[in-house]
Amino acid sequence: MRRINWFAWLWFTLGALYFVLPLWGTLIFSLQKRRGVLSLDAYSAALGDPRFVETFVFSNFMAICTILASLLLIVPTAYWVHLHLPRWRPVVEFVSLLPFVIPAIVLVFGFIKLYSKPIVLLGIPLFPSLTTSNLSTNLLLIAGYTVLSLPYMYRAVDNGLRAMDVGTLTEAAQSLGAGWWTILWRVILPNLRTALLSGALLTFAIVVGELTIATFLARPAFGPYLALLGNHRAYEPAALAIVSFLLTWVAMGLIDRVTRGTRDVVAGSH
Amino acid sequence: MPFLQLANVRKLYPNAAAAAVENFSLDVEAGEFVSLLGPSGCGKTTTLRMIAGFETLTAGQIVMDGKAIEEMRPNQRNIGMVFQSYALFPNMTVADNIGFGLSVGGSAKAAIQQRVREMLALIKLEELGARYPYQLSGGQQQRVALARALAIRPKLLLLDEPLSALDAKIRVALRNDIRAIQRKLGITTLYVTHDQEEALSLSDRVVVMNHGLIEQVGNPFEIYNFPRTTYVAQFVGTLNLLDAVVVEPTAGSVQIQGQPAHTTSLAGCSQGEQIRLALRPELLALKSTGQADENRLAGVVETIAFLGAVVRIQVRVGEALLALDEFNNPQLAVPAVGSPVFVYFARSSCLKLL
């Protein structure tokens, strides 16, 4: 019989407690809105608030737009770097990590300073102020979110590209008559499916809870709503925190399911 | 006019000291099977990739079917290519892989299905159309890659070391299949390999390359029996190299390790000149007596290696070590190591190398 490693179990238990206890506390607290009994009052109040629905839908929409924007930006870039500029890979990797170093507050102030007045280059107006209309500010918000998601999305795509023989697959497709877009769409993207899904779900998680950029651009996003609620209410933020956790776990479960389904295909290709 | 013409092709990579391919000129006739043979780094794959369009030319011209193609993009050349690593699309079934080129070209669905069926029959994998590449063996994957390259009815087929990743038995079987399919379709084919046996057994002509240059072009018989340079002679098959001194050029007499011998290839040599002669192991024989016009060298048996069908015996002649092959048979009298022997060979079998 194998000996039980008590030391390993001790650390595992400590780690689990560190993670579970606050969550357990939050859950119990969120159920105590009605004095003396456990109830779902905080949940019905939080989820029934029209501002919750409004901000949640807005942030989800922004997240989808961000995922599309970062896919459009990152997949062709990473593919091209892999194929033709392998020496530039460390540089691109460094750039992709910058959002970890530069705080969101710096980014958003940079945005506001640069884009709140019309951009004029050598006397030629390039584009008007981007902070004056909701649509253009939303575009700025998506741009900001795209920057924040860069480290996760780039890494996911880069890992996916490393796992396949990009050069030879591209050449094989070219010799069969395919052009760049056909290759990207029919050969590269389908084989990046797992990587793209992981990147997309991480981006989704970041965008839906993001506070700083949305606050300073004054957009009705879910992050600022949660912060506002936290300032004025006690139980509802706890309820929403639990809901957010559940959503994240569902997302992680999805990643795991999809990854498990395709791992054999990718591994078997080499 | 040849179907494929490479004229003075040169490839110099940026920051490289020497050209990867230098002054490469070759004419390939329609339907011909030509192999580019050489060690890694000799420029054979670079040449193939320039024809496919994956590398640009530094200088020279490539003409296919009367058209200069060196400026055309790879996807406009209509050249099928098979890669060492198969390069099947992992997300597509076998049938979709084979049909990919046709669907990119805008063929109708029914036509694609028909062609895929033909190709699957050609490679004898009719049952496996719905499988994914990872569900196939290496040999099957390479068959599919061949079918995929042929499905688009290419003008030219390029194969870049297609058998290198496979084990020995499958390699031989697939080699024969490739040749049979090539003959059946009559498609002009260029085949890159570092395996001389593969090149000699498959090709109508072999191009031996070294350091980016062509060393010799010829049919397998010429390449093996009449190598022009030491390099070709050594690269293709096993070879004994013997230093000799010319005694009488007109009579063809030389001295090998102090022993008299004759050769028929002394044209242009002067008396006293140091030359190098090449002898194939299978052209040497251990005998007690020989014919009058045969060369005879005395030596001592140094090693005996049993290679199955062949027994390879190494005989020390002065400072030189001669390898010779005897066909194995149960009655073969193999001499003992250390025993003195006579090695016989025909005068015409020693070649003077450049």
Coordinates of C-alpha atoms in Angstrom, one line a residue:
Chain A
M1 CA 0.0 0.0 0.0
R2 CA 1.2 3.5 -0.8
R3 CA 2.1 5.7 2.1
I4 CA 0.0 8.8 2.6
N5 CA 2.2 11.9 2.1
W6 CA 0.9 13.9 5.1
F7 CA 3.0 16.9 4.2
A8 CA 1.6 17.2 0.7
W9 CA -1.9 16.9 2.1
L10 CA -1.3 19.6 4.7
W11 CA -0.3 22.1 2.0
F12 CA -3.1 21.0 -0.2
T13 CA -5.6 21.6 2.6
L14 CA -4.1 24.9 3.6
G15 CA -4.2 26.0 -0.1
A16 CA -7.8 24.8 -0.5
L17 CA -8.9 26.7 2.7
Y18 CA -7.2 29.9 1.5
F19 CA -9.2 29.7 -1.6
V20 CA -12.5 28.3 -0.3
L21 CA -13.0 30.1 3.0
P22 CA -13.4 33.6 1.6
L23 CA -15.7 32.2 -1.1
W24 CA -17.7 30.3 1.5
G25 CA -17.9 33.5 3.7
T26 CA -19.1 35.5 0.7
L27 CA -21.7 32.9 -0.2
I28 CA -23.1 32.8 3.3
F29 CA -23.1 36.6 3.6
S30 CA -24.9 36.9 0.3
L31 CA -27.6 34.7 1.6
Q32 CA -28.2 36.7 4.8
K33 CA -30.0 39.7 3.5
R34 CA -33.2 38.8 5.4
R35 CA -32.4 38.8 9.1
G36 CA -32.2 35.4 10.8
V37 CA -32.8 33.2 7.7
L38 CA -30.9 32.2 4.6
S39 CA -32.6 33.6 1.5
L40 CA -31.9 34.5 -2.1
D41 CA -33.2 38.0 -1.6
A42 CA -29.8 39.6 -2.4
Y43 CA -29.7 37.6 -5.7
S44 CA -33.2 38.6 -6.8
A45 CA -32.5 42.2 -5.9
A46 CA -29.2 42.3 -7.7
L47 CA -30.3 40.4 -10.8
G48 CA -33.6 42.3 -10.9
D49 CA -32.0 45.7 -11.0
P50 CA -32.4 47.1 -14.5
R51 CA -29.0 48.6 -14.3
F52 CA -27.5 45.2 -13.8
V53 CA -29.1 43.9 -17.0
E54 CA -28.1 47.0 -18.9
T55 CA -24.5 47.0 -17.8
F56 CA -24.1 43.3 -18.0
V57 CA -25.4 43.2 -21.6
F58 CA -23.2 46.2 -22.5
S59 CA -20.1 44.6 -21.1
N60 CA -20.9 41.3 -22.8
F61 CA -21.3 43.1 -26.1
M62 CA -18.0 44.9 -25.5
A63 CA -16.3 41.6 -24.7
I64 CA -17.5 40.1 -28.0
C65 CA -16.3 43.1 -29.9
T66 CA -12.9 43.0 -28.1
I67 CA -12.5 39.3 -28.9
L68 CA -13.2 40.0 -32.5
A69 CA -10.8 43.0 -32.6
S70 CA -8.0 41.1 -30.9
L71 CA -8.4 38.1 -33.1
L72 CA -8.3 40.3 -36.2
L73 CA -5.2 42.0 -34.9
I74 CA -3.3 39.1 -33.3
V75 CA -3.9 36.1 -35.5
P76 CA -2.5 37.6 -38.7
T77 CA 0.3 39.3 -36.8
A78 CA 1.4 36.2 -34.9
Y79 CA 1.1 34.0 -38.0
W80 CA 3.2 36.4 -40.0
V81 CA 5.8 36.7 -37.3
H82 CA 6.0 32.9 -37.1
L83 CA 6.3 32.5 -40.8
H84 CA 8.5 35.3 -42.0
L85 CA 9.9 37.2 -39.0
P86 CA 10.9 34.6 -36.4
R87 CA 13.7 36.8 -35.2
W88 CA 11.1 39.4 -34.2
R89 CA 9.2 37.0 -32.0
P90 CA 10.9 38.2 -28.7
V91 CA 10.1 41.8 -29.6
V92 CA 6.5 41.0 -30.3
E93 CA 6.3 39.0 -27.1
F94 CA 7.8 41.9 -25.1
V95 CA 5.2 44.2 -26.6
S96 CA 2.4 41.8 -25.8
L97 CA 3.5 41.8 -22.2
L98 CA 3.5 45.6 -21.8
P99 CA -0.1 45.7 -20.5
F100 CA 1.3 43.9 -17.4
V101 CA 3.8 46.7 -16.8
I102 CA 1.7 49.7 -17.8
P103 CA -1.3 50.2 -15.5
A104 CA -4.7 50.6 -17.0
I105 CA -5.0 54.0 -15.5
V106 CA -2.0 55.2 -17.5
L107 CA -3.4 53.7 -20.6
V108 CA -6.8 55.3 -20.2
F109 CA -5.3 58.7 -19.4
G110 CA -3.2 58.4 -22.4
F111 CA -6.3 57.6 -24.5
I112 CA -8.2 60.6 -23.1
K113 CA -5.3 63.0 -23.6
L114 CA -4.6 61.9 -27.1
Y115 CA -8.1 61.3 -28.5
S116 CA -10.3 63.8 -26.7
K117 CA -9.3 66.5 -29.2
P118 CA -9.1 66.1 -33.0
I119 CA -5.9 64.6 -34.3
V120 CA -4.2 66.8 -36.7
L121 CA -1.0 65.8 -38.5
L122 CA 0.9 68.4 -40.5
G123 CA -2.2 70.6 -40.7
I124 CA -4.3 67.7 -42.0
P125 CA -7.2 66.6 -39.7
L126 CA -6.9 62.8 -39.4
F127 CA -10.0 62.2 -37.3
P128 CA -12.2 64.1 -34.9
S129 CA -12.3 63.8 -31.1
L130 CA -13.2 60.3 -30.1
T131 CA -14.6 61.1 -26.7
T132 CA -17.6 63.2 -27.8
S133 CA -20.0 60.5 -29.0
N134 CA -21.0 57.2 -27.4
L135 CA -20.1 55.2 -30.4
S136 CA -16.5 56.6 -30.8
T137 CA -16.0 56.3 -27.0
N138 CA -17.1 52.6 -27.2
L139 CA -14.5 52.2 -29.9
L140 CA -11.9 53.6 -27.6
L141 CA -13.1 51.3 -24.9
I142 CA -12.7 48.3 -27.2
A143 CA -9.2 49.5 -28.1
G144 CA -8.3 49.7 -24.4
Y145 CA -9.7 46.3 -23.7
T146 CA -7.9 44.9 -26.7
V147 CA -4.6 46.1 -25.2
L148 CA -5.5 44.6 -21.8
S149 CA -6.3 41.2 -23.4
L150 CA -3.1 41.3 -25.5
P151 CA -0.9 39.2 -23.2
Y152 CA -3.5 36.4 -22.9
M153 CA -4.6 36.4 -26.5
Y154 CA -1.1 36.6 -28.0
R155 CA 0.2 33.9 -25.7
A156 CA -2.7 31.6 -26.6
V157 CA -2.3 32.1 -30.3
D158 CA 1.4 31.9 -30.1
N159 CA 1.2 28.5 -28.3
G160 CA -1.3 27.3 -30.8
L161 CA 1.0 28.2 -33.7
R162 CA 4.0 26.6 -32.0
A163 CA 2.0 23.3 -31.7
M164 CA 1.7 23.0 -35.5
D165 CA 4.2 23.1 -38.4
V166 CA 3.0 26.5 -39.6
G167 CA 5.6 26.9 -42.4
T168 CA 5.1 23.5 -44.0
L169 CA 1.3 23.6 -43.7
T170 CA 1.3 27.0 -45.4
E171 CA 3.6 25.8 -48.2
A172 CA 1.5 22.7 -48.7
A173 CA -1.6 24.9 -49.0
Q174 CA 0.2 27.3 -51.3
S175 CA 1.3 24.5 -53.6
L176 CA -2.3 23.4 -53.8
G177 CA -3.3 26.9 -55.1
A178 CA -4.4 28.6 -51.9
G179 CA -3.9 32.3 -51.2
W180 CA -3.2 33.9 -47.9
W181 CA -6.8 34.4 -46.7
T182 CA -7.7 30.8 -47.7
I183 CA -4.7 29.5 -45.8
L184 CA -5.6 31.6 -42.7
W185 CA -9.3 30.8 -42.8
R186 CA -9.2 27.1 -43.8
V187 CA -5.9 25.8 -42.5
I188 CA -4.5 28.0 -39.7
L189 CA -7.6 29.1 -37.9
P190 CA -9.3 25.7 -37.6
N191 CA -6.1 24.3 -36.1
L192 CA -6.0 27.1 -33.7
R193 CA -9.5 26.5 -32.5
T194 CA -8.6 25.4 -28.9
A195 CA -6.0 28.2 -28.5
L196 CA -8.4 30.8 -29.8
L197 CA -11.2 29.6 -27.5
S198 CA -8.9 29.8 -24.4
G199 CA -7.8 33.3 -25.4
A200 CA -11.3 34.4 -26.1
L201 CA -12.7 33.1 -22.8
L202 CA -9.8 34.8 -20.8
T203 CA -10.5 38.0 -22.7
F204 CA -14.2 37.7 -21.9
A205 CA -13.4 37.3 -18.2
I206 CA -11.1 40.3 -18.2
V207 CA -13.5 42.6 -20.1
V208 CA -16.6 41.8 -18.1
G209 CA -15.0 42.7 -14.8
E210 CA -12.8 45.6 -16.0
L211 CA -13.2 48.8 -13.9
T212 CA -10.6 51.4 -14.6
I213 CA -10.9 52.1 -18.3
A214 CA -14.7 51.9 -18.3
T215 CA -14.9 54.3 -15.4
F216 CA -12.7 57.0 -16.9
L217 CA -14.3 56.7 -20.3
A218 CA -17.6 57.0 -18.5
R219 CA -19.2 54.0 -20.1
P220 CA -22.1 52.0 -18.5
A221 CA -20.1 48.8 -18.0
F222 CA -20.5 46.0 -15.5
G223 CA -17.2 46.7 -13.6
P224 CA -18.1 50.3 -12.6
Y225 CA -21.7 49.1 -11.8
L226 CA -20.3 46.5 -9.4
A227 CA -18.0 49.1 -7.8
L228 CA -20.9 51.5 -7.4
L229 CA -23.1 48.8 -5.9
G230 CA -20.3 47.9 -3.5
N231 CA -20.2 51.5 -2.2
H232 CA -24.0 51.6 -1.4
R233 CA -25.1 48.1 -0.7
A234 CA -23.8 45.2 1.4
Y235 CA -25.4 41.9 0.3
E236 CA -25.9 42.5 -3.4
P237 CA -22.2 42.8 -4.3
A238 CA -21.6 39.6 -2.5
A239 CA -24.3 37.9 -4.5
L240 CA -22.9 39.3 -7.8
A241 CA -19.4 38.1 -6.8
I242 CA -20.8 34.6 -6.4
V243 CA -22.6 34.8 -9.7
S244 CA -19.3 36.0 -11.4
F245 CA -17.4 33.1 -9.9
L246 CA -20.0 30.7 -11.2
L247 CA -19.8 32.2 -14.7
T248 CA -16.0 31.9 -14.6
W249 CA -16.2 28.3 -13.6
V250 CA -18.6 27.6 -16.4
A251 CA -16.2 29.3 -18.8
M252 CA -13.3 27.2 -17.5
G253 CA -15.3 24.1 -17.8
L254 CA -16.0 25.0 -21.4
I255 CA -12.3 25.5 -22.1
D256 CA -11.5 22.1 -20.6
R257 CA -14.2 20.4 -22.5
V258 CA -13.3 21.8 -25.9
T259 CA -9.5 21.4 -25.2
R260 CA -10.0 17.7 -24.3
G261 CA -12.0 17.1 -27.4
T262 CA -9.4 18.3 -29.8
R263 CA -6.1 17.5 -28.0
D264 CA -5.8 14.2 -29.8
V265 CA -6.3 15.7 -33.2
V266 CA -3.6 18.2 -32.7
A267 CA -1.2 15.8 -31.0
G268 CA -1.7 13.2 -33.7
S269 CA -0.8 15.6 -36.4
H270 CA 2.9 15.4 -35.7
Chain B
M1 CA 12.4 21.9 -76.0
P2 CA 12.7 20.4 -72.5
F3 CA 9.6 20.5 -70.3
L4 CA 11.5 22.0 -67.3
Q5 CA 14.6 24.1 -67.8
L6 CA 16.8 25.5 -65.1
A7 CA 19.4 27.9 -66.4
N8 CA 22.3 29.2 -64.3
V9 CA 20.2 29.2 -61.2
R10 CA 21.9 30.7 -58.2
K11 CA 20.7 31.1 -54.6
L12 CA 22.6 33.2 -52.1
Y13 CA 21.0 33.7 -48.7
P14 CA 21.5 37.1 -47.0
N15 CA 24.6 37.1 -44.8
A16 CA 25.7 33.7 -46.1
A17 CA 29.4 33.3 -47.1
A18 CA 28.8 30.9 -50.0
A19 CA 25.8 30.4 -52.3
A20 CA 23.4 27.6 -51.4
V21 CA 23.0 26.8 -55.1
E22 CA 25.5 27.9 -57.8
N23 CA 25.2 27.8 -61.5
F24 CA 22.6 25.1 -61.6
S25 CA 21.5 24.2 -65.1
L26 CA 19.3 21.2 -65.9
D27 CA 16.9 20.2 -68.6
V28 CA 14.1 17.8 -67.6
E29 CA 12.0 16.1 -70.3
A30 CA 8.3 15.7 -70.0
G31 CA 7.5 12.5 -68.1
E32 CA 11.0 12.1 -66.8
F33 CA 11.8 11.1 -63.2
V34 CA 14.9 13.0 -62.0
S35 CA 16.4 12.7 -58.6
L36 CA 18.6 15.4 -56.9
L37 CA 21.0 13.4 -54.7
G38 CA 23.4 14.7 -52.1
P39 CA 24.1 15.1 -48.4
S40 CA 22.2 17.6 -46.3
G41 CA 23.2 21.2 -47.0
C42 CA 24.2 20.4 -50.7
G43 CA 21.5 22.7 -52.1
K44 CA 19.1 20.0 -53.4
T45 CA 16.1 21.1 -51.3
T46 CA 16.8 24.7 -52.0
T47 CA 16.7 24.0 -55.7
L48 CA 13.4 22.2 -55.3
R49 CA 12.0 25.0 -53.2
M50 CA 13.0 27.5 -55.9
I51 CA 11.1 25.5 -58.5
A52 CA 8.1 25.3 -56.1
G53 CA 8.3 29.1 -55.5
F54 CA 9.1 29.0 -51.8
E55 CA 12.5 30.5 -52.4
T56 CA 13.4 33.4 -54.7
L57 CA 16.3 33.1 -57.1
T58 CA 19.3 35.3 -56.7
A59 CA 20.1 34.7 -60.4
G60 CA 19.1 32.5 -63.3
Q61 CA 15.8 31.4 -64.9
I62 CA 13.3 28.5 -64.5
V63 CA 11.2 27.7 -67.5
M64 CA 8.3 25.3 -67.2
D65 CA 6.2 24.3 -70.2
G66 CA 7.6 27.2 -72.2
K67 CA 6.8 29.8 -69.5
A68 CA 9.3 31.5 -67.2
I69 CA 7.9 30.8 -63.7
E70 CA 10.5 32.3 -61.3
E71 CA 8.4 35.5 -60.8
M72 CA 5.1 33.5 -60.3
R73 CA 3.7 33.0 -56.8
P74 CA 3.7 29.4 -55.5
N75 CA 0.0 29.1 -55.7
Q76 CA 0.0 30.1 -59.4
R77 CA 2.5 27.5 -60.6
N78 CA 0.4 24.4 -60.6
I79 CA 3.2 22.3 -59.1
G80 CA 2.3 19.5 -56.7
M81 CA 4.6 19.1 -53.8
V82 CA 5.1 16.3 -51.2
F83 CA 6.9 17.1 -48.0
Q84 CA 9.0 14.9 -45.7
S85 CA 6.7 15.7 -42.8
Y86 CA 3.6 14.9 -44.9
A87 CA 2.0 18.3 -44.0
L88 CA -1.5 17.0 -44.1
F89 CA -4.1 19.4 -42.7
P90 CA -4.9 18.0 -39.3
N91 CA -8.4 19.5 -39.2
M92 CA -9.5 17.8 -42.4
T93 CA -10.4 14.2 -43.3
V94 CA -8.4 12.3 -45.8
A95 CA -11.0 13.1 -48.5
D96 CA -11.0 16.8 -47.6
N97 CA -7.2 16.9 -47.7
I98 CA -7.2 15.4 -51.2
G99 CA -10.0 17.6 -52.4
F100 CA -8.5 20.8 -50.9
G101 CA -6.7 22.0 -54.0
L102 CA -9.7 21.4 -56.2
S103 CA -12.0 23.2 -53.8
V104 CA -9.6 26.1 -53.6
G105 CA -9.6 26.2 -57.4
G106 CA -13.4 26.4 -57.4
S107 CA -14.2 22.9 -58.8
A108 CA -17.8 21.7 -58.5
K109 CA -18.6 19.5 -55.5
A110 CA -19.4 16.4 -57.6
A111 CA -16.2 16.8 -59.6
I112 CA -14.2 17.0 -56.4
Q113 CA -15.8 13.9 -55.0
Q114 CA -15.2 12.0 -58.2
R115 CA -11.5 13.1 -58.3
V116 CA -11.1 12.2 -54.6
R117 CA -12.4 8.7 -55.3
E118 CA -10.0 8.3 -58.2
M119 CA -7.1 9.4 -56.1
L120 CA -8.0 7.1 -53.2
A121 CA -8.2 4.2 -55.6
L122 CA -4.8 5.2 -57.0
I123 CA -3.2 5.1 -53.6
K124 CA -5.2 2.0 -52.6
L125 CA -6.8 3.7 -49.6
E126 CA -10.4 3.7 -50.7
E127 CA -11.8 2.8 -47.3
L128 CA -10.0 5.6 -45.4
G129 CA -11.5 8.7 -46.9
A130 CA -13.4 9.7 -43.7
R131 CA -10.4 9.3 -41.4
Y132 CA -8.3 12.1 -40.0
P133 CA -4.6 12.2 -40.6
Y134 CA -3.8 11.3 -37.0
Q135 CA -5.7 8.0 -37.4
L136 CA -3.3 6.9 -40.2
S137 CA 0.2 5.4 -40.2
G138 CA 3.1 7.3 -41.5
G139 CA 3.1 5.4 -44.8
Q140 CA -0.6 6.0 -45.3
Q141 CA -0.2 9.7 -44.5
Q142 CA 2.4 10.0 -47.1
R143 CA 0.2 8.2 -49.7
V144 CA -2.5 10.7 -48.9
A145 CA -0.1 13.6 -49.3
L146 CA 0.9 12.2 -52.7
A147 CA -2.7 11.9 -53.7
R148 CA -3.4 15.4 -52.5
A149 CA -0.5 16.8 -54.6
L150 CA -1.7 14.8 -57.7
A151 CA -5.4 15.6 -57.3
I152 CA -4.9 19.1 -58.8
R153 CA -3.4 17.5 -62.0
P154 CA -0.1 19.4 -61.5
K155 CA 2.2 20.0 -64.4
L156 CA 5.1 18.9 -62.3
L157 CA 5.5 16.8 -59.1
L158 CA 8.1 17.7 -56.5
L159 CA 9.0 15.3 -53.7
D160 CA 11.2 16.5 -50.9
E161 CA 12.7 13.5 -49.1
P162 CA 9.2 11.9 -48.9
L163 CA 10.4 8.6 -47.4
S164 CA 12.9 9.8 -44.8
A165 CA 10.5 9.7 -41.9
L166 CA 9.4 6.1 -42.6
D167 CA 10.8 2.8 -41.5
A168 CA 12.9 0.7 -43.9
K169 CA 10.2 -1.8 -45.1
I170 CA 7.6 0.8 -45.7
R171 CA 10.1 3.0 -47.4
V172 CA 10.9 0.3 -50.0
A173 CA 7.2 -0.5 -50.6
L174 CA 6.2 3.2 -50.9
R175 CA 9.2 3.8 -53.2
N176 CA 7.9 1.3 -55.6
D177 CA 4.4 2.7 -55.4
I178 CA 5.6 6.2 -56.1
R179 CA 7.4 5.0 -59.2
A180 CA 4.5 2.9 -60.4
I181 CA 2.1 5.9 -60.0
Q182 CA 4.5 8.2 -61.7
R183 CA 4.8 5.9 -64.7
K184 CA 1.1 5.4 -64.8
L185 CA 0.3 9.1 -64.9
G186 CA 3.4 10.0 -66.9
I187 CA 4.0 13.1 -64.7
T188 CA 7.3 14.9 -64.8
T189 CA 8.8 14.4 -61.4
L190 CA 11.7 15.8 -59.4
Y191 CA 12.7 13.9 -56.3
V192 CA 15.1 15.1 -53.6
T193 CA 16.9 12.5 -51.5
H194 CA 20.1 11.9 -49.6
D195 CA 19.6 8.1 -50.0
Q196 CA 21.6 6.9 -53.0
E197 CA 19.8 3.6 -53.2
E198 CA 16.5 5.4 -53.4
A199 CA 17.8 7.7 -56.2
L200 CA 19.3 4.9 -58.2
S201 CA 16.3 2.6 -58.0
L202 CA 13.7 5.2 -58.8
S203 CA 15.1 7.6 -61.3
D204 CA 15.5 8.0 -65.1
R205 CA 18.3 10.4 -64.3
V206 CA 20.2 11.3 -61.1
V207 CA 21.7 14.7 -60.4
V208 CA 24.5 14.4 -57.8
M209 CA 25.0 17.7 -55.9
N210 CA 27.7 18.9 -53.6
H211 CA 28.2 22.4 -52.0
G212 CA 25.5 23.8 -54.2
L213 CA 27.0 22.6 -57.4
I214 CA 26.1 19.8 -59.8
E215 CA 28.8 17.1 -59.7
Q216 CA 27.4 14.8 -62.3
V217 CA 24.2 14.2 -64.2
G218 CA 23.5 10.8 -65.6
N219 CA 21.3 7.7 -65.6
P220 CA 21.7 5.5 -62.5
F221 CA 24.0 3.1 -64.5
E222 CA 26.3 5.9 -65.5
I223 CA 26.4 7.4 -62.0
Y224 CA 27.2 4.1 -60.4
N225 CA 29.6 2.7 -62.9
F226 CA 31.3 5.7 -64.3
P227 CA 31.4 8.4 -61.6
R228 CA 33.2 11.4 -62.9
T229 CA 34.6 12.7 -59.6
T230 CA 35.9 11.3 -56.3
Y231 CA 32.9 12.9 -54.6
V232 CA 30.3 11.1 -56.8
A233 CA 32.2 7.8 -56.6
Q234 CA 32.4 8.0 -52.8
F235 CA 28.8 9.2 -52.3
V236 CA 27.2 6.6 -54.5
G237 CA 27.9 3.1 -53.2
T238 CA 31.0 1.8 -51.5
L239 CA 34.3 2.5 -53.1
N240 CA 37.9 1.6 -52.8
L241 CA 40.2 4.6 -53.5
L242 CA 43.8 3.7 -54.4
D243 CA 46.7 6.0 -54.9
A244 CA 48.8 5.0 -57.8
V245 CA 51.8 6.2 -59.8
V246 CA 51.8 6.2 -63.6
V247 CA 54.6 4.1 -65.0
E248 CA 53.8 4.0 -68.7
P249 CA 50.8 6.0 -69.8
T250 CA 50.5 4.6 -73.3
A251 CA 50.6 1.0 -72.0
G252 CA 48.3 1.9 -69.1
S253 CA 50.7 0.6 -66.6
V254 CA 50.7 1.9 -63.0
Q255 CA 52.1 0.9 -59.6
I256 CA 49.8 0.4 -56.7
Q257 CA 51.5 0.1 -53.3
G258 CA 54.6 -1.0 -55.2
Q259 CA 52.9 -3.7 -57.1
P260 CA 52.4 -3.5 -60.9
A261 CA 48.9 -3.1 -62.4
H262 CA 47.2 -1.9 -65.5
T263 CA 44.2 0.4 -66.2
T264 CA 42.4 1.5 -69.3
S265 CA 41.8 5.0 -68.1
L266 CA 45.1 6.8 -68.3
A267 CA 44.3 9.3 -71.1
G268 CA 46.1 12.6 -70.5
C269 CA 48.4 11.3 -67.8
S270 CA 52.2 11.7 -67.8
Q271 CA 54.8 9.4 -66.5
G272 CA 55.4 9.5 -62.8
E273 CA 52.1 11.3 -62.1
Q274 CA 50.3 10.5 -58.9
I275 CA 46.7 9.5 -59.6
R276 CA 43.8 8.1 -57.7
L277 CA 42.0 5.0 -58.9
A278 CA 38.5 3.9 -57.8
L279 CA 37.4 0.3 -57.6
R280 CA 33.9 -1.0 -56.6
P281 CA 34.1 -3.8 -54.0
E282 CA 31.9 -6.1 -56.2
L283 CA 34.4 -5.9 -59.1
L284 CA 37.2 -7.4 -56.9
A285 CA 37.6 -11.2 -56.4
L286 CA 39.7 -13.4 -54.2
K287 CA 41.1 -16.2 -56.4
S288 CA 44.2 -18.4 -56.5
T289 CA 44.7 -17.8 -60.2
G290 CA 43.3 -15.3 -62.7
Q291 CA 43.3 -14.6 -66.4
A292 CA 46.3 -13.1 -68.0
D293 CA 44.8 -9.6 -68.6
E294 CA 43.6 -9.3 -65.0
N295 CA 45.3 -7.2 -62.4
R296 CA 46.6 -9.1 -59.3
L297 CA 47.5 -7.6 -56.0
A298 CA 48.9 -9.5 -53.1
G299 CA 47.6 -8.7 -49.6
V300 CA 46.5 -10.1 -46.2
V301 CA 42.9 -10.5 -45.0
E302 CA 42.2 -8.0 -42.2
T303 CA 38.5 -8.3 -41.4
I304 CA 35.5 -10.3 -42.6
A305 CA 32.0 -8.9 -42.2
F306 CA 28.9 -11.0 -42.9
L307 CA 26.2 -8.7 -44.4
G308 CA 23.6 -11.4 -45.3
A309 CA 23.5 -11.7 -49.1
V310 CA 27.1 -10.4 -49.3
V311 CA 30.3 -11.1 -47.4
R312 CA 32.5 -8.1 -47.2
I313 CA 36.2 -8.9 -46.8
Q314 CA 38.9 -6.2 -46.2
V315 CA 42.3 -6.9 -47.5
R316 CA 45.4 -5.0 -46.5
V317 CA 47.5 -4.2 -49.6
G318 CA 50.6 -2.3 -48.5
E319 CA 49.2 0.8 -46.7
A320 CA 45.9 0.6 -48.5
L321 CA 42.8 -1.2 -47.3
L322 CA 40.7 -2.8 -50.1
A323 CA 37.1 -3.8 -49.4
L324 CA 35.7 -6.6 -51.6
D325 CA 32.3 -8.2 -51.8
E326 CA 31.6 -11.9 -52.3
F327 CA 28.1 -13.2 -52.9
N328 CA 27.2 -15.4 -50.0
N329 CA 26.4 -19.1 -50.6
P330 CA 26.7 -22.0 -48.3
Q331 CA 29.7 -23.4 -50.2
L332 CA 31.6 -20.1 -50.0
A333 CA 35.1 -20.7 -48.7
V334 CA 35.9 -17.6 -46.6
P335 CA 39.6 -17.2 -46.0
A336 CA 40.8 -16.8 -42.4
V337 CA 41.8 -13.4 -41.0
G338 CA 45.5 -12.9 -41.4
S339 CA 45.9 -15.3 -44.3
P340 CA 47.7 -14.1 -47.4
V341 CA 45.5 -13.7 -50.6
F342 CA 45.5 -12.5 -54.1
V343 CA 42.9 -9.9 -55.2
Y344 CA 42.0 -10.0 -58.9
F345 CA 40.2 -7.3 -60.9
A346 CA 39.8 -6.4 -64.6
R347 CA 41.9 -3.7 -66.0
S348 CA 38.7 -1.8 -67.2
S349 CA 37.2 -1.9 -63.7
C350 CA 39.6 0.7 -62.2
L351 CA 38.5 4.3 -62.9
K352 CA 40.7 7.3 -62.8
L353 CA 38.8 10.1 -60.9
L354 CA 39.1 13.8 -61.4

